[in-house]
Amino acid sequence: MPKISLTEKALRRLMSEFRSQTKDCEDITAEAIAANPRFLLLLRLNAGLSQTSFEQLLGMSKNIHKYETGAIRRMRRNQQFLNI
């Protein structure tokens, strides 16, 4: 898996947006993640998982890095793992 490079400023901005969209992390919805798949990076880092382990947990193909880097900007709401 390719490494993800993120500045501290960009990480703080992403975390701020995540907190705003999830009511300070208390209401993490599939819609919020589908609207900004980069939030998966925060969830994965918080869980302490590698990209491979996170993909296995979610039952995803090897595209997690594309979501985390923003290469894929929106997810389909019906993605199976969004219903977990």
N, CA and C of each residue as an Amber inpcrd file, in Angstrom:
protein
   252
   0.8380000  -1.1840000   0.0000000   0.0000000   0.0000000   0.0000000
   0.8820000   1.2460000   0.0000000   0.4810000   2.2370000  -0.7620000
   1.2280000   3.4870000  -0.7420000   1.0310000   4.2150000   0.5830000
   2.0750000   4.9120000   0.9960000   1.9670000   5.6970000   2.2210000
   1.1720000   6.9570000   1.9400000   0.5180000   7.4290000   2.9750000
  -0.2560000   8.6610000   2.8610000   0.5450000   9.7750000   3.5130000
   0.7310000  10.8420000   2.7820000   1.4510000  11.9920000   3.2890000
   0.4370000  13.0930000   3.5880000   0.4480000  13.5500000   4.8180000
  -0.5180000  14.5590000   5.2310000   0.1780000  15.5040000   6.1990000
   0.1110000  16.7880000   5.9330000   0.7200000  17.7440000   6.8430000
  -0.1180000  17.8290000   8.1170000   0.5000000  18.3170000   9.1620000
  -0.2310000  18.4800000  10.4190000  -1.4040000  19.4430000  10.2280000
  -1.1880000  20.4860000   9.4500000  -2.2490000  21.4600000   9.1930000
  -3.4220000  20.7990000   8.4680000  -3.1270000  19.9860000   7.4670000
  -4.1840000  19.3010000   6.7120000  -4.9150000  18.3000000   7.6000000
  -4.1750000  17.6210000   8.4680000  -4.7970000  16.6610000   9.3830000
  -5.7160000  17.3780000  10.3680000  -5.2660000  18.5010000  10.8820000
  -6.1060000  19.2800000  11.8040000  -7.3790000  19.7820000  11.1100000
  -7.2350000  20.2200000   9.8620000  -8.3900000  20.6900000   9.0910000
  -9.3790000  19.5490000   8.8580000  -8.8530000  18.3700000   8.5100000
  -9.7100000  17.2050000   8.2890000 -10.4220000  16.8170000   9.5850000
  -9.6910000  16.8380000  10.6960000 -10.2990000  16.4920000  11.9850000
 -11.3640000  17.5120000  12.3730000 -11.1070000  18.7740000  12.1160000
 -12.0930000  19.8130000  12.4160000 -13.3650000  19.6070000  11.5980000
 -13.1990000  19.2990000  10.3270000 -14.3610000  19.0450000   9.4760000
 -15.1100000  17.7950000   9.9460000 -14.3580000  16.7710000  10.3330000
 -14.9680000  15.5290000  10.8300000 -15.7950000  15.8030000  12.0800000
 -15.2160000  16.5590000  13.0050000 -15.9450000  16.8940000  14.2370000
 -17.2110000  17.6900000  13.9380000 -17.0980000  18.6030000  13.0130000
 -18.2530000  19.4190000  12.6380000 -19.3640000  18.5710000  12.0190000
 -19.0030000  17.6540000  11.1550000 -19.9860000  16.8270000  10.4510000
 -20.5660000  15.7110000  11.3170000 -19.8890000  15.3760000  12.4290000
 -20.3250000  14.2400000  13.2510000 -20.7050000  14.6390000  14.6730000
 -21.0360000  15.9030000  14.8530000 -21.4180000  16.4010000  16.1820000
 -20.3620000  16.0240000  17.2250000 -19.1400000  16.4550000  16.9420000
 -17.9870000  16.2000000  17.8060000 -17.7620000  14.6980000  18.0050000
 -17.8900000  13.9570000  16.9360000 -17.6220000  12.5070000  16.8630000
 -18.6730000  11.6550000  17.5660000 -19.8000000  12.2320000  17.9190000
 -20.8400000  11.4650000  18.6040000 -21.8870000  10.9020000  17.6610000
 -21.9280000  11.3900000  16.4290000 -22.9330000  10.9330000  15.4720000
 -22.2670000  10.6700000  14.1210000 -21.4720000   9.6150000  14.0610000
 -20.7650000   9.2560000  12.8350000 -21.7230000   8.4520000  11.9650000
 -22.1250000   9.0560000  10.8520000 -23.1140000   8.4210000   9.9890000
 -22.4910000   7.9750000   8.6720000 -23.1690000   7.0450000   8.0430000
 -22.7430000   6.5900000   6.7190000 -22.7670000   7.7490000   5.7330000
 -23.7270000   8.6390000   5.8900000 -23.8380000   9.7790000   4.9880000
 -22.6230000  10.6940000   5.1020000 -22.1550000  10.9260000   6.3230000
 -20.9840000  11.7820000   6.5240000 -19.7480000  11.1620000   5.8890000
 -19.5870000   9.8600000   6.0390000 -18.4350000   9.1760000   5.4530000
 -18.5560000   9.1340000   3.9340000 -19.7540000   8.8880000   3.4320000
 -19.9560000   8.8540000   1.9790000 -19.6660000  10.2190000   1.3650000
 -20.0210000  11.2800000   2.0720000 -19.7980000  12.6350000   1.5730000
 -18.3210000  13.0090000   1.5980000 -17.5680000  12.4620000   2.5360000
 -16.1370000  12.7440000   2.6220000 -15.3930000  11.4730000   3.0080000
 -15.0280000  10.6530000   2.0370000 -14.3500000   9.3900000   2.3180000
 -13.0040000   9.5450000   3.0150000 -12.4430000  10.7630000   3.0010000
 -11.1700000  10.9580000   3.7100000 -11.3440000  10.7340000   5.2090000
 -12.5870000  10.8020000   5.6880000 -12.8460000  10.5290000   7.1010000
 -12.4260000   9.1080000   7.4660000 -12.3800000   8.2160000   6.4810000
 -11.9400000   6.8420000   6.7490000 -10.5270000   6.8180000   7.3070000
  -9.6940000   7.7410000   6.8620000  -8.3300000   7.8290000   7.3780000
  -8.3520000   8.0620000   8.8830000  -9.1730000   8.9900000   9.3290000
  -9.2570000   9.2880000  10.7610000  -9.7600000   8.0860000  11.5510000
 -10.7600000   7.4080000  11.0180000 -11.2990000   6.2310000  11.7060000
 -10.2610000   5.1210000  11.7800000  -9.5270000   4.9310000  10.6800000
  -8.5030000   3.8770000  10.6530000  -7.3730000   4.1910000  11.6280000
  -6.8960000   5.4330000  11.6160000  -5.8220000   5.8150000  12.5310000
  -6.2670000   5.6920000  13.9820000  -7.4950000   6.0860000  14.2600000
  -8.0240000   5.9760000  15.6150000  -8.0900000   4.5230000  16.0740000
  -8.3850000   3.6310000  15.1390000  -8.4570000   2.2020000  15.4650000
  -7.0720000   1.5620000  15.5220000  -6.0520000   2.2760000  15.0530000
  -4.6940000   1.7420000  15.0740000  -4.4770000   0.6120000  14.0800000
  -5.1710000   0.6750000  12.9500000  -5.0930000  -0.3990000  11.9610000
  -4.3090000   0.0320000  10.7290000  -3.6760000  -0.9480000  10.0940000
  -3.0410000  -0.7030000   8.8020000  -4.1320000  -0.6080000   7.7450000
  -3.7650000  -0.1220000   6.5780000  -4.7460000  -0.0520000   5.4970000
  -5.2670000  -1.4450000   5.1560000  -4.3660000  -2.4120000   5.1060000
  -4.7700000  -3.7810000   4.7740000  -5.7350000  -4.3380000   5.8100000
  -5.4250000  -4.1610000   7.0850000  -6.2990000  -4.6640000   8.1510000
  -7.6540000  -3.9680000   8.1280000  -7.6430000  -2.6690000   7.8690000
  -8.8860000  -1.8980000   7.8120000  -9.7530000  -2.3690000   6.6460000
  -9.1240000  -2.6060000   5.4950000  -9.8610000  -3.1220000   4.3360000
 -10.5000000  -4.4660000   4.6530000  -9.7440000  -5.3260000   5.3260000
 -10.2840000  -6.6440000   5.6780000 -11.4490000  -6.5070000   6.6470000
 -11.3170000  -5.6270000   7.6190000 -12.3840000  -5.4070000   8.5890000
 -13.6600000  -4.9210000   7.9060000 -13.5010000  -4.0320000   6.9340000
 -14.6490000  -3.4640000   6.2340000 -15.1210000  -4.3110000   5.0620000
 -14.3290000  -5.3030000   4.6950000 -14.6830000  -6.1290000   3.5450000
 -14.5390000  -5.3730000   2.2370000 -13.5690000  -4.4690000   2.1860000
 -13.3450000  -3.6520000   0.9920000 -12.2850000  -4.2690000   0.1030000
 -12.2830000  -3.8240000  -1.1430000 -11.1900000  -4.1590000  -2.0420000
 -10.0030000  -3.2710000  -1.6810000  -8.9550000  -3.3840000  -2.4210000
  -7.7410000  -2.6320000  -2.0950000  -7.7970000  -1.1900000  -2.5920000
  -8.8360000  -0.4850000  -2.2410000  -8.9880000   0.9110000  -2.6590000
  -8.9830000   1.8880000  -1.4980000  -8.7360000   1.4260000  -0.2870000
  -8.8400000   2.3160000   0.8730000  -7.9380000   3.5410000   0.7110000
  -6.7400000   3.3490000   0.1500000  -5.8360000   4.4900000  -0.0090000
  -6.4080000   5.5340000  -0.9620000  -7.2000000   5.1140000  -1.9370000
  -7.8150000   6.0770000  -2.8580000  -8.8620000   6.9230000  -2.1370000
  -9.5850000   6.3180000  -1.2230000 -10.5580000   7.0740000  -0.4310000
  -9.8390000   8.0040000   0.5380000  -8.8130000   7.4740000   1.2150000
  -8.1050000   8.2580000   2.2250000  -7.3750000   9.4620000   1.6360000
  -6.9060000   9.3480000   0.4090000  -6.1760000  10.4560000  -0.2100000
  -7.0810000  11.4250000  -0.9490000  -8.3400000  11.0680000  -1.0960000
  -9.2760000  11.9330000  -1.7980000  -9.3180000  11.6850000  -3.2950000
  -8.6120000  10.6460000  -3.7700000  -8.6580000  10.3130000  -5.1970000
 -10.0770000   9.9220000  -5.6030000 -10.7930000   9.3000000  -4.6850000
 -12.2160000   9.0190000  -4.8690000 -12.9290000   9.9440000  -3.8940000
 -13.6790000  10.8810000  -4.4190000 -14.2220000  11.9530000  -3.5770000
 -15.5580000  11.6680000  -2.9370000 -16.3170000  10.7700000  -3.5080000
 -17.6130000  10.4230000  -2.9130000 -17.7830000   8.9240000  -2.9860000
 -18.4540000   8.3890000  -2.0130000 -18.7400000   6.9620000  -1.9920000
 -20.2060000   6.7610000  -2.3090000 -20.4860000   5.6210000  -2.8690000
 -21.8910000   5.2750000  -3.0530000 -22.4640000   4.9520000  -1.6850000
 -23.6120000   5.4660000  -1.4090000 -24.2480000   5.2580000  -0.1010000
 -24.5120000   3.7880000   0.1660000 -24.6930000   3.0030000  -0.8800000
 -25.0230000   1.6030000  -0.6740000 -23.7980000   0.7140000  -0.5070000
 -22.6220000   1.3020000  -0.3690000 -21.4500000   0.4660000  -0.1210000
 -21.7250000  -0.3440000   1.1430000 -21.4770000  -1.6160000   1.0680000
 -21.8530000  -2.5250000   2.1550000 -21.2890000  -2.0970000   3.4980000
 -20.0330000  -1.6860000   3.5450000 -19.4350000  -1.3660000   4.8350000
 -20.0110000  -0.1060000   5.4500000 -20.6720000   0.7370000   4.6720000
 -21.3010000   1.9200000   5.2510000 -22.5120000   1.5510000   6.0930000
 -22.9780000   0.3470000   5.9560000 -24.1400000  -0.1090000   6.7170000
 -23.7580000  -0.8350000   7.9970000 -22.4820000  -0.8310000   8.3300000
 -22.0310000  -1.5210000   9.5490000 -22.4740000  -0.7390000  10.7650000
